[in-house]
mmCIF file of C-alpha atoms and ligand atoms in Angstrom:
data_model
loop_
_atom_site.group_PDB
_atom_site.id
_atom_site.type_symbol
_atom_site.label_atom_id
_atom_site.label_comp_id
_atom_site.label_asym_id
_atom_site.label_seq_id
_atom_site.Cartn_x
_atom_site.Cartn_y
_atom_site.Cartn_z
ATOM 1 C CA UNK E 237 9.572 9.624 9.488
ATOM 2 C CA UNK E 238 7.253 10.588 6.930
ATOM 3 C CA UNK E 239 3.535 12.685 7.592
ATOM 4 C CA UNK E 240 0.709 10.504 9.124
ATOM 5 C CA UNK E 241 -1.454 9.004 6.228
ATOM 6 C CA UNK E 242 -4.091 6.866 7.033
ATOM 7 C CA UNK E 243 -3.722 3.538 4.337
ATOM 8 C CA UNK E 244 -2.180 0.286 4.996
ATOM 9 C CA UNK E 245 0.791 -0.378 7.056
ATOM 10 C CA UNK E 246 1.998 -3.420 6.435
ATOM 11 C CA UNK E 247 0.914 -6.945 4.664
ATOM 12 C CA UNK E 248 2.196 -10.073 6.033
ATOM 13 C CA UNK E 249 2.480 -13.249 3.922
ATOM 14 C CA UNK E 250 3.455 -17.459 4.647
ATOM 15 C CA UNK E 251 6.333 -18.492 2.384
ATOM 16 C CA UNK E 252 8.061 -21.136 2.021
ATOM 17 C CA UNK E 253 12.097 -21.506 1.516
ATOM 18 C CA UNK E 254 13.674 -18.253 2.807
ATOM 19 C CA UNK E 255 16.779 -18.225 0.336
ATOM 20 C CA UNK E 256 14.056 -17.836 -2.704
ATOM 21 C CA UNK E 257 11.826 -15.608 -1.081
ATOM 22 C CA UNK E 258 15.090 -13.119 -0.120
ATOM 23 C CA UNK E 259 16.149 -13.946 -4.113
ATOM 24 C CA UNK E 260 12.483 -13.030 -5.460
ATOM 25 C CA UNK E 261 11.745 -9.606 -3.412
ATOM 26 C CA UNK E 262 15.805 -8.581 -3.273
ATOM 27 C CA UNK E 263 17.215 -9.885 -6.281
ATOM 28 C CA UNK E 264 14.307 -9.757 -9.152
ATOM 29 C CA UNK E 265 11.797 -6.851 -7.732
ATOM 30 C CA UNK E 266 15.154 -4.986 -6.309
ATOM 31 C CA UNK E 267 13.241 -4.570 -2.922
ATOM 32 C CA UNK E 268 15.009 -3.782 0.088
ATOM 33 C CA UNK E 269 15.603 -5.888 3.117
ATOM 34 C CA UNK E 270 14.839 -3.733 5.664
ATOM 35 C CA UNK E 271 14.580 -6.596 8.658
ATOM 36 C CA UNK E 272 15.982 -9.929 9.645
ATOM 37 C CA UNK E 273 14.095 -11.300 12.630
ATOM 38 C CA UNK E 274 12.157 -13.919 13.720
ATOM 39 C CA UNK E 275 8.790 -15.294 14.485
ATOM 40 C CA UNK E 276 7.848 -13.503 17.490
ATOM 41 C CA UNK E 277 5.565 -16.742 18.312
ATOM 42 C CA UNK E 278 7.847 -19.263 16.547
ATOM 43 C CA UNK E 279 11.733 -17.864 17.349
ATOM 44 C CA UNK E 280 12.952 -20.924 15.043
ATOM 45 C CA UNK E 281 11.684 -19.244 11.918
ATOM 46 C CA UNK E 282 12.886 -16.619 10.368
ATOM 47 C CA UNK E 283 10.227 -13.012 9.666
ATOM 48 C CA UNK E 284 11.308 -11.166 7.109
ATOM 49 C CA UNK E 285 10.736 -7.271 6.059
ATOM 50 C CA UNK E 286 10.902 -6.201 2.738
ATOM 51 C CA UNK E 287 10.348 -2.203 2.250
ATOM 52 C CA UNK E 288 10.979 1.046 0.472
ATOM 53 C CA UNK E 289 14.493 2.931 0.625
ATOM 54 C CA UNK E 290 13.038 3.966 4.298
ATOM 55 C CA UNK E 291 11.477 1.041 4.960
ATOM 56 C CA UNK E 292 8.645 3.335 5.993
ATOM 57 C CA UNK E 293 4.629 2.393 6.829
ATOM 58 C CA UNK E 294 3.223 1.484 3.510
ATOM 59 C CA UNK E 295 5.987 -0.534 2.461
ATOM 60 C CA UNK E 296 6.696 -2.971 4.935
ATOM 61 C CA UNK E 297 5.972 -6.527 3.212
ATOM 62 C CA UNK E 298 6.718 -9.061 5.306
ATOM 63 C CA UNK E 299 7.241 -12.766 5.421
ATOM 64 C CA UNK E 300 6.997 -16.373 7.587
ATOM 65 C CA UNK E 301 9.097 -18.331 5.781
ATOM 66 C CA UNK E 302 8.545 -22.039 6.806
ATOM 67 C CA UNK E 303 10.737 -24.392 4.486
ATOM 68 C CA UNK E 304 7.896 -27.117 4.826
ATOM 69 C CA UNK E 305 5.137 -25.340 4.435
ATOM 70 C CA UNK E 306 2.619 -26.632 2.014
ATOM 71 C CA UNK E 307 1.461 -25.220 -0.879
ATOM 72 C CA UNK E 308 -1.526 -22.522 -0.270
ATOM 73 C CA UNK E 309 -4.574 -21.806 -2.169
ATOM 74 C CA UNK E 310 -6.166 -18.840 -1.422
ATOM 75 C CA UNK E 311 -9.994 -18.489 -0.756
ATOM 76 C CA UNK E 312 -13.174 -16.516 0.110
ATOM 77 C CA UNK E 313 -12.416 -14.275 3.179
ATOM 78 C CA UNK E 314 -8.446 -13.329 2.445
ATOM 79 C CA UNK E 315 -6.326 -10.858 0.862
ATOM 80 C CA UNK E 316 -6.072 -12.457 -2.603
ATOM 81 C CA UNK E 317 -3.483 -10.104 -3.909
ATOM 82 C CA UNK E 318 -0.909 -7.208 -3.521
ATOM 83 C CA UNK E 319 -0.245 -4.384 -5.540
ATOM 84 C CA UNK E 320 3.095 -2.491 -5.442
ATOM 85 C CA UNK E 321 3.383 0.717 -6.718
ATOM 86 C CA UNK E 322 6.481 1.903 -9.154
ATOM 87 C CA UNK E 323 6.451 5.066 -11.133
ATOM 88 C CA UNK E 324 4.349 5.680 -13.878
ATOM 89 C CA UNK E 325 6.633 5.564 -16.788
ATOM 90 C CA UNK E 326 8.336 2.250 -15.366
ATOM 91 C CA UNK E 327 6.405 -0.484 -17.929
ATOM 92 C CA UNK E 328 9.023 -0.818 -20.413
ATOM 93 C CA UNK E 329 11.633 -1.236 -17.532
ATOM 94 C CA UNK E 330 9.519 -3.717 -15.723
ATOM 95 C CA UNK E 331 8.274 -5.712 -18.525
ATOM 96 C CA UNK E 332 12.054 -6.029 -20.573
ATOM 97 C CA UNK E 333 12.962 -6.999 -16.790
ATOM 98 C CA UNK E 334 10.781 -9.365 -16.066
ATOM 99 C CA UNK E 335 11.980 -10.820 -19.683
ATOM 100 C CA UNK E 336 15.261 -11.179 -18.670
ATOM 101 C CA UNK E 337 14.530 -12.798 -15.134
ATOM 102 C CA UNK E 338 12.347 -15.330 -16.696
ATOM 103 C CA UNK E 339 9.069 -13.865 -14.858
ATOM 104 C CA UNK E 340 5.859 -14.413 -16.461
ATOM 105 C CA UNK E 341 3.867 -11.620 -16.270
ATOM 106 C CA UNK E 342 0.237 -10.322 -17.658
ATOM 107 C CA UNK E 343 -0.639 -7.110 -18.902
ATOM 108 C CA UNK E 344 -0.300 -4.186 -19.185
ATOM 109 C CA UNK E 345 -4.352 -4.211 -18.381
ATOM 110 C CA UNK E 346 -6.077 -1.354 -16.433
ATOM 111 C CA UNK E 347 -6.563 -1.792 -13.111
ATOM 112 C CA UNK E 348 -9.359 1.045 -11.757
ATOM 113 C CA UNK E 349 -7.487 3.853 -14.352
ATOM 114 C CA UNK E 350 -4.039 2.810 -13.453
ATOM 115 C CA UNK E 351 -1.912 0.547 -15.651
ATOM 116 C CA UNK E 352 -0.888 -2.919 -13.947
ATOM 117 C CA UNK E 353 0.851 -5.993 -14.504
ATOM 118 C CA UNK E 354 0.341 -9.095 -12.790
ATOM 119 C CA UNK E 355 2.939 -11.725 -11.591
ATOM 120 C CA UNK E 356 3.337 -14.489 -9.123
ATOM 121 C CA UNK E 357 5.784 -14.493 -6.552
ATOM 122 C CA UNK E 358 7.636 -18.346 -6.041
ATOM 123 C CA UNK E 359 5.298 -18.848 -3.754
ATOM 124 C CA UNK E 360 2.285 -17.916 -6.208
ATOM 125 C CA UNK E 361 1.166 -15.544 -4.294
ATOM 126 C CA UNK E 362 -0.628 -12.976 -6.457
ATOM 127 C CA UNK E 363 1.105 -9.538 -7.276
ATOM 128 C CA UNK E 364 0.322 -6.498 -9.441
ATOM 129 C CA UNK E 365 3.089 -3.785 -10.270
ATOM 130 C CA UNK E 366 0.547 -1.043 -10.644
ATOM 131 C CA UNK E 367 2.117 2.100 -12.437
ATOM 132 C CA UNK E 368 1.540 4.895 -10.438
ATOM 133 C CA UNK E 369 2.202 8.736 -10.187
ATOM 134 C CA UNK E 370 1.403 9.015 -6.588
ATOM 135 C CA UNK E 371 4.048 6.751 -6.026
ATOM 136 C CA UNK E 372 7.381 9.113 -7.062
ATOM 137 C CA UNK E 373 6.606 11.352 -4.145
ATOM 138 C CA UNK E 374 8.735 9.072 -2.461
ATOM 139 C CA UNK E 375 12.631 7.959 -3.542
ATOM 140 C CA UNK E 376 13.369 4.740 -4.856
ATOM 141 C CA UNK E 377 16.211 2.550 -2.909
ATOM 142 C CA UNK E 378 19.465 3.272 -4.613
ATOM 143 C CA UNK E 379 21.875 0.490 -3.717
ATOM 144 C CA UNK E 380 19.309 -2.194 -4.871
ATOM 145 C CA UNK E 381 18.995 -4.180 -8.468
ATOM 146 C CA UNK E 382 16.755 -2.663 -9.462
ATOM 147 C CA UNK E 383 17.519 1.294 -10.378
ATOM 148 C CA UNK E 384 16.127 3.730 -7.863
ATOM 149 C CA UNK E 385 14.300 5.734 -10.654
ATOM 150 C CA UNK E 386 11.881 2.499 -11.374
ATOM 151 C CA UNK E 387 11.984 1.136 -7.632
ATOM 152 C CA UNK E 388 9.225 -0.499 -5.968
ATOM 153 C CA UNK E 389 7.925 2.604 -3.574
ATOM 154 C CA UNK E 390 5.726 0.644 -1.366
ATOM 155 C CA UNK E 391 2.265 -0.960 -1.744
ATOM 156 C CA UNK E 392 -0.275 0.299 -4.016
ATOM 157 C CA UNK E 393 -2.227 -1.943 -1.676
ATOM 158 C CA UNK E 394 -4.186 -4.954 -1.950
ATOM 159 C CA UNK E 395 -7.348 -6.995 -3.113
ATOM 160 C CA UNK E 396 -10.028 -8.773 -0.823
ATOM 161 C CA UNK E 397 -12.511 -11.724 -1.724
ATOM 162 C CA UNK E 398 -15.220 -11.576 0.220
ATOM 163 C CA UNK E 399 -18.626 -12.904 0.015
ATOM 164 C CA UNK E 400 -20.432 -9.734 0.985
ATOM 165 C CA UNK E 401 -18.795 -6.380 0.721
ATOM 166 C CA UNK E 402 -20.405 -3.990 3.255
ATOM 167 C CA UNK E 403 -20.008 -4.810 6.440
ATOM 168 C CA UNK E 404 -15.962 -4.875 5.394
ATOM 169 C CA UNK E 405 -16.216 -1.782 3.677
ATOM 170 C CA UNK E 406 -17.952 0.079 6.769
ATOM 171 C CA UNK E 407 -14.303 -0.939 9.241
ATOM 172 C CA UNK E 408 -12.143 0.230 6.071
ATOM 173 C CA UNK E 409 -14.226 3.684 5.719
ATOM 174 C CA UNK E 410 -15.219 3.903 9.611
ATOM 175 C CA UNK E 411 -12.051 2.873 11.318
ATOM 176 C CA UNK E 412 -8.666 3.513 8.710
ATOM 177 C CA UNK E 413 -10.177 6.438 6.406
ATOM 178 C CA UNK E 414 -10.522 4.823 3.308
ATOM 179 C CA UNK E 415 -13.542 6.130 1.141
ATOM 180 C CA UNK E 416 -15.146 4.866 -1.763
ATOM 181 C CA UNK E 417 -13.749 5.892 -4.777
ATOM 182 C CA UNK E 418 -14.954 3.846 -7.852
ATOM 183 C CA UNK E 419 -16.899 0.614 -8.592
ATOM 184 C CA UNK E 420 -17.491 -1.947 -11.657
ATOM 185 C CA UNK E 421 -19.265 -4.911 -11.827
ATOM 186 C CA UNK E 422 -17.619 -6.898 -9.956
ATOM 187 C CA UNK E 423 -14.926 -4.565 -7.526
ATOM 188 C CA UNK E 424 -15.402 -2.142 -5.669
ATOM 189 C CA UNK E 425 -12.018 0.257 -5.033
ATOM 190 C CA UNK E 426 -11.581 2.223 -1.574
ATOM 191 C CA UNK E 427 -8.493 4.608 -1.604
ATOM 192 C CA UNK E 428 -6.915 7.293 0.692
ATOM 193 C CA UNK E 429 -4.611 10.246 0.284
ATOM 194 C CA UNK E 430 -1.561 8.211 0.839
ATOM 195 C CA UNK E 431 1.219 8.011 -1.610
ATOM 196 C CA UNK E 432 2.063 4.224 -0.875
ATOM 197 C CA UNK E 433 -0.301 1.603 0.652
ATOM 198 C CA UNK E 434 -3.234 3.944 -0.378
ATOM 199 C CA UNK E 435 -6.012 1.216 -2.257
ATOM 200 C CA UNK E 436 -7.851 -1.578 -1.699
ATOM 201 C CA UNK E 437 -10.394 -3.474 -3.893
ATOM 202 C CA UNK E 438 -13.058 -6.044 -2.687
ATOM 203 C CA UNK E 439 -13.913 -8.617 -5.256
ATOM 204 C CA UNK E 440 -17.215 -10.417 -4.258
ATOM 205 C CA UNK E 441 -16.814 -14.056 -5.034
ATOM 206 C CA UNK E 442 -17.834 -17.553 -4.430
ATOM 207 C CA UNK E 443 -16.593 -20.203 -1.587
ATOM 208 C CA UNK E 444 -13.885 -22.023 -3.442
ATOM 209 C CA UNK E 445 -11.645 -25.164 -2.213
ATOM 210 C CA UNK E 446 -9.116 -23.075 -0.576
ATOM 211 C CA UNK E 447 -5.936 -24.180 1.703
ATOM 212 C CA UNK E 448 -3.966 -22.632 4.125
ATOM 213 C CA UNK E 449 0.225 -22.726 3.030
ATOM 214 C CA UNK E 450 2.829 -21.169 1.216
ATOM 215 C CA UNK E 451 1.738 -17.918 -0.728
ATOM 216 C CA UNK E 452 -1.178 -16.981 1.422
ATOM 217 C CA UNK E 453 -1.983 -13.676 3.082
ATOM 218 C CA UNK E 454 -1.520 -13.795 6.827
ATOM 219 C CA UNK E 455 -3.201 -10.416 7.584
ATOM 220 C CA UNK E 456 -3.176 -6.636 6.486
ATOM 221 C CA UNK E 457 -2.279 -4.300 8.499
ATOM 222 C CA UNK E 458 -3.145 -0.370 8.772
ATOM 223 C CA UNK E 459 -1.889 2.596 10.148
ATOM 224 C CA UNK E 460 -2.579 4.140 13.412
ATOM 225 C CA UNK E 461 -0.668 7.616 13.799
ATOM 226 C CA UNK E 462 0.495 6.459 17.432
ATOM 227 C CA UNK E 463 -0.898 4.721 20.310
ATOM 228 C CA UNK E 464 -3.914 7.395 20.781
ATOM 229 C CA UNK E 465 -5.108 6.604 17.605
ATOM 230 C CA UNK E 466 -4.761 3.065 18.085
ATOM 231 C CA UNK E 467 -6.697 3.228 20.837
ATOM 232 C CA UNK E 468 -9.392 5.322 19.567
ATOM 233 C CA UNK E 469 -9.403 2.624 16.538
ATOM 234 C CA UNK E 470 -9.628 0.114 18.816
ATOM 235 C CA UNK E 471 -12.313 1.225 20.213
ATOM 236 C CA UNK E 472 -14.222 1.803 16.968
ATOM 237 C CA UNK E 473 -13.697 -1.877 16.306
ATOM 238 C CA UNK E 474 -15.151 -2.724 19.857
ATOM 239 C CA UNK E 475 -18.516 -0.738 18.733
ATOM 240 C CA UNK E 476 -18.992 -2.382 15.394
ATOM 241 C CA UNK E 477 -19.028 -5.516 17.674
ATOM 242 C CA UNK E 478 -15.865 -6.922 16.495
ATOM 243 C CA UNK E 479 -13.379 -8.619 18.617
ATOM 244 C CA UNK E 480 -10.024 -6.757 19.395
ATOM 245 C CA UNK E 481 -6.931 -7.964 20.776
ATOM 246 C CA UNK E 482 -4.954 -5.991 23.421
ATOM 247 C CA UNK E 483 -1.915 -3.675 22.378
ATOM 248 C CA UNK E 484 0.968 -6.226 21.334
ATOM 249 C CA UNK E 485 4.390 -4.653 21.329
ATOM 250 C CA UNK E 486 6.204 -5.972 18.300
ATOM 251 C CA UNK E 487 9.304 -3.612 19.186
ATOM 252 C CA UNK E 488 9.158 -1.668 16.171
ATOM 253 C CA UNK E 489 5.318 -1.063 15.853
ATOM 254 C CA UNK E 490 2.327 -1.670 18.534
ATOM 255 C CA UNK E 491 0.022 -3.944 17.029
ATOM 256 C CA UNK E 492 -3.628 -4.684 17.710
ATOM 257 C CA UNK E 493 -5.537 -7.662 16.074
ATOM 258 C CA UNK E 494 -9.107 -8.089 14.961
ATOM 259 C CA UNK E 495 -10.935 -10.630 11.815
ATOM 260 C CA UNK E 496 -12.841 -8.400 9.913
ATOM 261 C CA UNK E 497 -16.324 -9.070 9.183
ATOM 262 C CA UNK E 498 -15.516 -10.714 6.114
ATOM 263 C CA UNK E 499 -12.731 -13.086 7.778
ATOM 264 C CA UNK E 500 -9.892 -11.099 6.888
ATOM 265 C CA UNK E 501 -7.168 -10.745 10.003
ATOM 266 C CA UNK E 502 -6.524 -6.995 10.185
ATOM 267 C CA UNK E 503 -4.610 -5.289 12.214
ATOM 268 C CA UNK E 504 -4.208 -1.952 13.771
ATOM 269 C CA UNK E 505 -0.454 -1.094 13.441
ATOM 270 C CA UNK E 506 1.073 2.396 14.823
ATOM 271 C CA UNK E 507 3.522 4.090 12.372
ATOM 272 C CA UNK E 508 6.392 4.431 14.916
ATOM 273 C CA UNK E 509 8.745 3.436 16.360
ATOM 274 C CA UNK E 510 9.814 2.186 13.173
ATOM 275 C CA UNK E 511 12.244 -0.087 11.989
ATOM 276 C CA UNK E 512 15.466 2.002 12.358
ATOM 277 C CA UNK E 513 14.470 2.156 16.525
ATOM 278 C CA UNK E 514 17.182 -0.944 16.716
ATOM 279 C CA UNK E 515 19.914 -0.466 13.895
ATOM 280 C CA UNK E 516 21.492 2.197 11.407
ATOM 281 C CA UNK E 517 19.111 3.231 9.322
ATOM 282 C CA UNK E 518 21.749 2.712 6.679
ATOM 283 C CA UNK E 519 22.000 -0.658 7.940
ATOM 284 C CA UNK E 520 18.550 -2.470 7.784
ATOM 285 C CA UNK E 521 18.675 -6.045 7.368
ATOM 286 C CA UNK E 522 21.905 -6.471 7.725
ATOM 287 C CA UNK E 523 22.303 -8.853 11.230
ATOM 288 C CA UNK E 524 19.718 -10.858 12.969
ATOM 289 C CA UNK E 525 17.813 -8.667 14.992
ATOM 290 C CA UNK E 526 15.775 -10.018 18.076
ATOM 291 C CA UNK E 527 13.074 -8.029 19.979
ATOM 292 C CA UNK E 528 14.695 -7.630 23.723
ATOM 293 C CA UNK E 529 12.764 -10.571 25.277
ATOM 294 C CA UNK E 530 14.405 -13.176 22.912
ATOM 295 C CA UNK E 531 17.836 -11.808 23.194
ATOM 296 C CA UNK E 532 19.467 -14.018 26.164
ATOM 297 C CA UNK E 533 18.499 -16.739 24.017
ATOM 298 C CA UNK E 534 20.305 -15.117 20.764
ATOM 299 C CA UNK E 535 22.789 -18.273 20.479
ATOM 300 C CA UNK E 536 20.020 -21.013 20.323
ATOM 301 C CA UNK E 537 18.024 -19.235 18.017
ATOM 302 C CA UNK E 538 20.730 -18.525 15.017
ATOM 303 C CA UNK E 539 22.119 -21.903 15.197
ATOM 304 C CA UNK E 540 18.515 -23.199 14.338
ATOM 305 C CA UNK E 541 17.854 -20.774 11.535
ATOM 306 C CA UNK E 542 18.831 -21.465 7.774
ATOM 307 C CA UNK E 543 21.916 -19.449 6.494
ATOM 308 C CA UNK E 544 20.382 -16.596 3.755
ATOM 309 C CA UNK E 545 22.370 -14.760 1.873
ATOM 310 C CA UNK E 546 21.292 -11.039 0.415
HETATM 311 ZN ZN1 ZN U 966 1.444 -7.570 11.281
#
């Protein structure tokens, strides 16, 4: 596994049919699928992980697919939007692609001194390619659709609406070492060192009608270097007065849950063990993989799930 960065971990997202969530983040962005489990509180459902060639912290975009899930609307106190990073001379690539895949798509605008382009996933859930130099440290996948030398390296990271931007700011600055690196208007941009999953931006905004569905955030999760850090975290989160879960073992990370001040669920998320801790790393996604708790009940659990294919 890759150096310790602080920066986010993971982002987790409601969908709705799993066949054209697998088509949009496999097929069109040329992700890869780097998990095929479940809903640890909902085994019924499928959770799905979409990452980098590694599927390594930074990357890991994942989805609760629930085939009637209404459609969402997101409001004041959520992640709005996600950012992935590709490599700085990818527009041309991405925007002739997008073309041919019959994508809308805005830009190229500039998003803090990067170049971006904005699309919506099927879902319409808000995302911005962001073209980025940081990003080609790492390798692009090279059996996906999309070629490895324009692939999707992980998360640039994401955007936050929030009515008041401080008291956020302080947990992002205070607890995952993000600092504040520029500001207009209306945005303020906190970054690390990271190479993927290395930005976020809180908007301020107003209380809108909003709605809970398909193509909202769930939560955004950062990274812990292992349980110490977690705990120490943790803790920090306990002093600002917020509210903590306990360690939750999600087999292939330790997770810890809090609502930011703003509203947003966070999470505390340790970078190990990683995804490869249950199959071939040249393997990922390939079966139906169960944490070991819902194993014995394997049999039930596949015969209630929808049939995807990759
Ligand atoms: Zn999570």
């Amino acid at each position: 596994m890759e150096n310790h960065k602080n920066g986010i971990h993971h982002i987790t997202a409601l969908a709705g049919n799993a066949q054209r969530n697998v088509d949009f983040y496999v097929k069109s962005l040329g992700m890869r699928l780097v998990k095929k489990s479940v809903n640890q509180d909902d085994p019924g459902t499928y959770h799905l992980f979409y990452g980098n060639a590694e599927g390594s912290p930074g990357s890991g975009f994942t989805f609760f697919p629930w085939p009637m899930a209404r459609q969402g609307k997101p409001g004041l106190g959520e992640a709005v939007k996600v950012a992935l990073a590709v490599p700085e001379d990818s527009i041309n690539y991405w925007t002739e692609h997008f073309g041919k895949e019959g994508i809308d798509f805005d830009g190229p605008y500039d998003r803090f001194g990067q170049q971006a382009v904005g699309i919506n996933d099927p879902d319409r859930l808000q995302l911005e390619l962001v073209f980025d130099k940081k990003a080609e440290q790492l390798p692009g996948w090279d059996q996906g659709k999309v070629p490895a030398e324009y692939g999707i390296r992980g998360f640039r990271g994401t955007t936050l609406r929030l009515n008041e931007t401080e008291p956020t700011a302080d947990v992002l600055t205070k607890v995952f070492g993000f600092e504040e690196t520029d500001r207009t208007e209306d945005a303020r941009h906190y970054t690390t060192d990271a190479p993927i999953g290395g930005s976020v931006i809180i908007e301020e905004g107003e209380e809108k009608p909003s709605a809970n569905g398909r193509g909202i955030i769930h939560h955004v999760a950062f990274r812990a270097k292992d349980d110490n850090e977690q705990k120490d975290m943790r803790q920090k989160v306990i002093e600002m007065g917020l509210n903590p879960t306990d360690v939750i073992d999600r087999h292939w990370f330790h997770s810890v849950y809090f609502k930011s001040p703003g509203g947003v669920l966070f999470e505390i998320a340790t970078d190990g063990p990683g995804y490869d801790v249950d199959e071939d790393p040249d393997k990922l996604g390939q079966k139906l993989i169960l944490p070991p708790w819902l194993e014995s009940r394997r049999e039930m659990i596949g015969k209630r799930l929808p049939e995807i294919n990759v």
